[in-house]
Amino acid sequence: MEQLIAERACERIVIDFVHRLDLGEPASVAELFTEDGTWSWPEGDRLVQGRDALRAYFGSRPADRLSRRMMSNILVTVTSPDTATAVSYFTTYRVDGHTGGMVPPGPPVQIGTYEDAFRRQPDGTWLLTARTLHLPFGGPTPRAGD
């Protein structure tokens, strides 16, 4: 039962991450990480470490950006009573310059995977310790109306 609870808690973080980016306050994704947590994109040579840096990084998202991410194939592996990993697929639809209303559909701007590491906290909650982005398909973010 403990394994199922851990798997579900980690899966919830994966889903909560994209909900916060797309529908909530992007800077709040930092709260899903440990204090020393990292987000990295090796191919883009980006590494963001620590909650304050994560808050600033994700909070710098353009205010006129409209995005929706589709998460799938979330596979959580509990590696010990206090650690877990996950791999998940994502597809990102996104435009900048959104001023409201519906936008004509276009192709996704990103299709990739996340590799995650989680650690259970002393209070029993789970948090991300590391998230690594792998982006085999990607392109520029279009502007609405272009």
PDB file of C-alpha atoms in Angstrom:
ATOM      1  CA  MET A   1       0.000   0.000   0.000  1.00  0.00           C
ATOM      2  CA  GLU A   2       2.867   2.402   0.819  1.00  0.00           C
ATOM      3  CA  GLN A   3       4.261   1.941  -2.688  1.00  0.00           C
ATOM      4  CA  LEU A   4       0.922   2.843  -4.272  1.00  0.00           C
ATOM      5  CA  ILE A   5       0.616   5.926  -2.074  1.00  0.00           C
ATOM      6  CA  ALA A   6       4.130   7.042  -3.029  1.00  0.00           C
ATOM      7  CA  GLU A   7       3.490   6.427  -6.735  1.00  0.00           C
ATOM      8  CA  ARG A   8       0.275   8.443  -6.637  1.00  0.00           C
ATOM      9  CA  ALA A   9       1.897  11.317  -4.701  1.00  0.00           C
ATOM     10  CA  CYS A  10       4.691  11.578  -7.277  1.00  0.00           C
ATOM     11  CA  GLU A  11       2.274  11.299 -10.195  1.00  0.00           C
ATOM     12  CA  ARG A  12       0.250  14.117  -8.661  1.00  0.00           C
ATOM     13  CA  ILE A  13       3.348  16.352  -8.616  1.00  0.00           C
ATOM     14  CA  VAL A  14       3.959  15.658 -12.322  1.00  0.00           C
ATOM     15  CA  ILE A  15       0.401  16.724 -13.131  1.00  0.00           C
ATOM     16  CA  ASP A  16       0.360  19.634 -10.674  1.00  0.00           C
ATOM     17  CA  PHE A  17       3.515  21.038 -12.307  1.00  0.00           C
ATOM     18  CA  VAL A  18       1.819  21.518 -15.695  1.00  0.00           C
ATOM     19  CA  HIS A  19      -1.423  22.765 -14.161  1.00  0.00           C
ATOM     20  CA  ARG A  20       0.478  25.474 -12.303  1.00  0.00           C
ATOM     21  CA  LEU A  21       2.354  26.488 -15.459  1.00  0.00           C
ATOM     22  CA  ASP A  22      -0.720  26.538 -17.685  1.00  0.00           C
ATOM     23  CA  LEU A  23      -3.615  27.441 -15.395  1.00  0.00           C
ATOM     24  CA  GLY A  24      -2.177  28.825 -12.186  1.00  0.00           C
ATOM     25  CA  GLU A  25       0.733  30.905 -11.042  1.00  0.00           C
ATOM     26  CA  PRO A  26       3.841  29.706 -12.924  1.00  0.00           C
ATOM     27  CA  ALA A  27       6.255  30.785 -10.174  1.00  0.00           C
ATOM     28  CA  SER A  28       4.432  28.476  -7.737  1.00  0.00           C
ATOM     29  CA  VAL A  29       5.941  25.378  -9.382  1.00  0.00           C
ATOM     30  CA  ALA A  30       8.966  26.112  -7.170  1.00  0.00           C
ATOM     31  CA  GLU A  31       6.935  24.852  -4.197  1.00  0.00           C
ATOM     32  CA  LEU A  32       6.868  21.383  -5.775  1.00  0.00           C
ATOM     33  CA  PHE A  33      10.672  21.141  -5.415  1.00  0.00           C
ATOM     34  CA  THR A  34      12.891  20.596  -2.402  1.00  0.00           C
ATOM     35  CA  GLU A  35      14.829  23.690  -1.255  1.00  0.00           C
ATOM     36  CA  ASP A  36      17.860  22.502  -3.264  1.00  0.00           C
ATOM     37  CA  GLY A  37      15.832  21.102  -6.184  1.00  0.00           C
ATOM     38  CA  THR A  38      16.955  21.458  -9.788  1.00  0.00           C
ATOM     39  CA  TRP A  39      15.364  21.845 -13.217  1.00  0.00           C
ATOM     40  CA  SER A  40      17.651  21.192 -16.141  1.00  0.00           C
ATOM     41  CA  TRP A  41      17.652  21.021 -19.904  1.00  0.00           C
ATOM     42  CA  PRO A  42      21.006  19.546 -20.921  1.00  0.00           C
ATOM     43  CA  GLU A  43      20.554  20.179 -24.655  1.00  0.00           C
ATOM     44  CA  GLY A  44      19.648  23.816 -23.928  1.00  0.00           C
ATOM     45  CA  ASP A  45      22.516  24.138 -21.450  1.00  0.00           C
ATOM     46  CA  ARG A  46      20.164  25.309 -18.689  1.00  0.00           C
ATOM     47  CA  LEU A  47      20.357  24.456 -15.018  1.00  0.00           C
ATOM     48  CA  VAL A  48      18.200  26.176 -12.428  1.00  0.00           C
ATOM     49  CA  GLN A  49      18.922  25.228  -8.819  1.00  0.00           C
ATOM     50  CA  GLY A  50      17.144  26.127  -5.584  1.00  0.00           C
ATOM     51  CA  ARG A  51      13.605  27.271  -4.879  1.00  0.00           C
ATOM     52  CA  ASP A  52      14.325  30.977  -5.193  1.00  0.00           C
ATOM     53  CA  ALA A  53      15.982  30.512  -8.589  1.00  0.00           C
ATOM     54  CA  LEU A  54      13.169  28.194  -9.719  1.00  0.00           C
ATOM     55  CA  ARG A  55      10.561  30.739  -8.617  1.00  0.00           C
ATOM     56  CA  ALA A  56      12.324  33.479 -10.595  1.00  0.00           C
ATOM     57  CA  TYR A  57      12.846  31.274 -13.660  1.00  0.00           C
ATOM     58  CA  PHE A  58       9.281  30.022 -13.980  1.00  0.00           C
ATOM     59  CA  GLY A  59       7.869  33.365 -12.849  1.00  0.00           C
ATOM     60  CA  SER A  60       9.576  35.091 -15.795  1.00  0.00           C
ATOM     61  CA  ARG A  61       7.175  33.433 -18.222  1.00  0.00           C
ATOM     62  CA  PRO A  62       5.623  36.096 -20.524  1.00  0.00           C
ATOM     63  CA  ALA A  63       2.308  37.360 -19.142  1.00  0.00           C
ATOM     64  CA  ASP A  64       0.692  37.101 -22.614  1.00  0.00           C
ATOM     65  CA  ARG A  65       1.622  33.419 -23.093  1.00  0.00           C
ATOM     66  CA  LEU A  66      -1.207  30.923 -23.524  1.00  0.00           C
ATOM     67  CA  SER A  67      -0.142  27.293 -23.120  1.00  0.00           C
ATOM     68  CA  ARG A  68      -1.516  23.847 -22.532  1.00  0.00           C
ATOM     69  CA  ARG A  69       0.594  20.799 -21.817  1.00  0.00           C
ATOM     70  CA  MET A  70      -0.628  17.259 -22.253  1.00  0.00           C
ATOM     71  CA  MET A  71       1.045  14.765 -19.889  1.00  0.00           C
ATOM     72  CA  SER A  72       0.990  11.038 -20.562  1.00  0.00           C
ATOM     73  CA  ASN A  73       2.806   7.759 -19.970  1.00  0.00           C
ATOM     74  CA  ILE A  74       3.698   8.749 -16.404  1.00  0.00           C
ATOM     75  CA  LEU A  75       5.747   5.881 -14.999  1.00  0.00           C
ATOM     76  CA  VAL A  76       6.757   6.268 -11.340  1.00  0.00           C
ATOM     77  CA  THR A  77       9.279   3.848  -9.828  1.00  0.00           C
ATOM     78  CA  VAL A  78       9.661   3.794  -6.057  1.00  0.00           C
ATOM     79  CA  THR A  79      13.367   3.158  -5.427  1.00  0.00           C
ATOM     80  CA  SER A  80      13.338   3.187  -1.603  1.00  0.00           C
ATOM     81  CA  PRO A  81      10.914   4.159   1.183  1.00  0.00           C
ATOM     82  CA  ASP A  82      11.982   7.794   0.710  1.00  0.00           C
ATOM     83  CA  THR A  83      12.960   8.097  -2.970  1.00  0.00           C
ATOM     84  CA  ALA A  84      11.348   7.614  -6.352  1.00  0.00           C
ATOM     85  CA  THR A  85      11.931   8.377 -10.014  1.00  0.00           C
ATOM     86  CA  ALA A  86       9.580   8.982 -12.919  1.00  0.00           C
ATOM     87  CA  VAL A  87       9.569   9.327 -16.669  1.00  0.00           C
ATOM     88  CA  SER A  88       6.674  11.064 -18.408  1.00  0.00           C
ATOM     89  CA  TYR A  89       5.854  12.308 -21.900  1.00  0.00           C
ATOM     90  CA  PHE A  90       4.575  15.795 -22.629  1.00  0.00           C
ATOM     91  CA  THR A  91       3.230  17.747 -25.573  1.00  0.00           C
ATOM     92  CA  THR A  92       3.136  21.546 -25.382  1.00  0.00           C
ATOM     93  CA  TYR A  93       0.809  23.831 -27.326  1.00  0.00           C
ATOM     94  CA  ARG A  94       1.704  27.497 -26.846  1.00  0.00           C
ATOM     95  CA  VAL A  95       1.371  31.009 -28.307  1.00  0.00           C
ATOM     96  CA  ASP A  96       2.652  34.377 -27.148  1.00  0.00           C
ATOM     97  CA  GLY A  97       0.736  37.618 -27.617  1.00  0.00           C
ATOM     98  CA  HIS A  98      -2.554  36.151 -26.395  1.00  0.00           C
ATOM     99  CA  THR A  99      -5.084  38.867 -25.546  1.00  0.00           C
ATOM    100  CA  GLY A 100      -8.090  36.646 -24.887  1.00  0.00           C
ATOM    101  CA  GLY A 101     -10.475  34.388 -26.668  1.00  0.00           C
ATOM    102  CA  MET A 102      -9.876  31.257 -28.658  1.00  0.00           C
ATOM    103  CA  VAL A 103      -6.745  30.786 -30.755  1.00  0.00           C
ATOM    104  CA  PRO A 104      -6.807  28.719 -33.965  1.00  0.00           C
ATOM    105  CA  PRO A 105      -5.143  25.356 -33.316  1.00  0.00           C
ATOM    106  CA  GLY A 106      -1.635  24.772 -34.493  1.00  0.00           C
ATOM    107  CA  PRO A 107       0.958  22.057 -34.150  1.00  0.00           C
ATOM    108  CA  PRO A 108       2.639  21.499 -30.791  1.00  0.00           C
ATOM    109  CA  VAL A 109       5.787  23.524 -30.166  1.00  0.00           C
ATOM    110  CA  GLN A 110       7.381  20.809 -28.024  1.00  0.00           C
ATOM    111  CA  ILE A 111       7.169  17.061 -27.595  1.00  0.00           C
ATOM    112  CA  GLY A 112       9.467  15.492 -25.065  1.00  0.00           C
ATOM    113  CA  THR A 113      10.013  13.668 -21.833  1.00  0.00           C
ATOM    114  CA  TYR A 114      10.723  14.596 -18.250  1.00  0.00           C
ATOM    115  CA  GLU A 115      12.960  12.498 -16.032  1.00  0.00           C
ATOM    116  CA  ASP A 116      12.195  13.212 -12.391  1.00  0.00           C
ATOM    117  CA  ALA A 117      13.653  12.351  -9.001  1.00  0.00           C
ATOM    118  CA  PHE A 118      11.554  12.662  -5.827  1.00  0.00           C
ATOM    119  CA  ARG A 119      12.282  12.533  -2.109  1.00  0.00           C
ATOM    120  CA  ARG A 120       9.857  12.045   0.742  1.00  0.00           C
ATOM    121  CA  GLN A 121      10.049  14.804   3.308  1.00  0.00           C
ATOM    122  CA  PRO A 122      10.051  14.319   7.098  1.00  0.00           C
ATOM    123  CA  ASP A 123       6.331  15.244   7.181  1.00  0.00           C
ATOM    124  CA  GLY A 124       5.577  12.437   4.675  1.00  0.00           C
ATOM    125  CA  THR A 125       4.969  14.634   1.626  1.00  0.00           C
ATOM    126  CA  TRP A 126       6.875  14.050  -1.614  1.00  0.00           C
ATOM    127  CA  LEU A 127       8.766  16.742  -3.548  1.00  0.00           C
ATOM    128  CA  LEU A 128      10.842  16.910  -6.703  1.00  0.00           C
ATOM    129  CA  THR A 129      14.590  16.921  -6.149  1.00  0.00           C
ATOM    130  CA  ALA A 130      15.397  17.074  -9.862  1.00  0.00           C
ATOM    131  CA  ARG A 131      13.534  17.452 -13.141  1.00  0.00           C
ATOM    132  CA  THR A 132      15.358  16.996 -16.437  1.00  0.00           C
ATOM    133  CA  LEU A 133      13.793  17.976 -19.742  1.00  0.00           C
ATOM    134  CA  HIS A 134      14.563  16.000 -22.901  1.00  0.00           C
ATOM    135  CA  LEU A 135      13.256  17.669 -26.039  1.00  0.00           C
ATOM    136  CA  PRO A 136      13.579  15.637 -29.254  1.00  0.00           C
ATOM    137  CA  PHE A 137      10.921  17.762 -31.020  1.00  0.00           C
ATOM    138  CA  GLY A 138      10.782  21.533 -30.580  1.00  0.00           C
ATOM    139  CA  GLY A 139      10.376  24.823 -32.339  1.00  0.00           C
ATOM    140  CA  PRO A 140       9.783  28.510 -31.711  1.00  0.00           C
ATOM    141  CA  THR A 141       6.717  29.774 -29.907  1.00  0.00           C
ATOM    142  CA  PRO A 142       4.423  31.476 -32.444  1.00  0.00           C
ATOM    143  CA  ARG A 143       2.741  34.813 -31.801  1.00  0.00           C
ATOM    144  CA  ALA A 144      -1.048  34.974 -31.818  1.00  0.00           C
ATOM    145  CA  GLY A 145      -2.354  36.369 -35.100  1.00  0.00           C
ATOM    146  CA  ASP A 146       0.760  35.462 -37.096  1.00  0.00           C
TER     147      ASP A 146
END
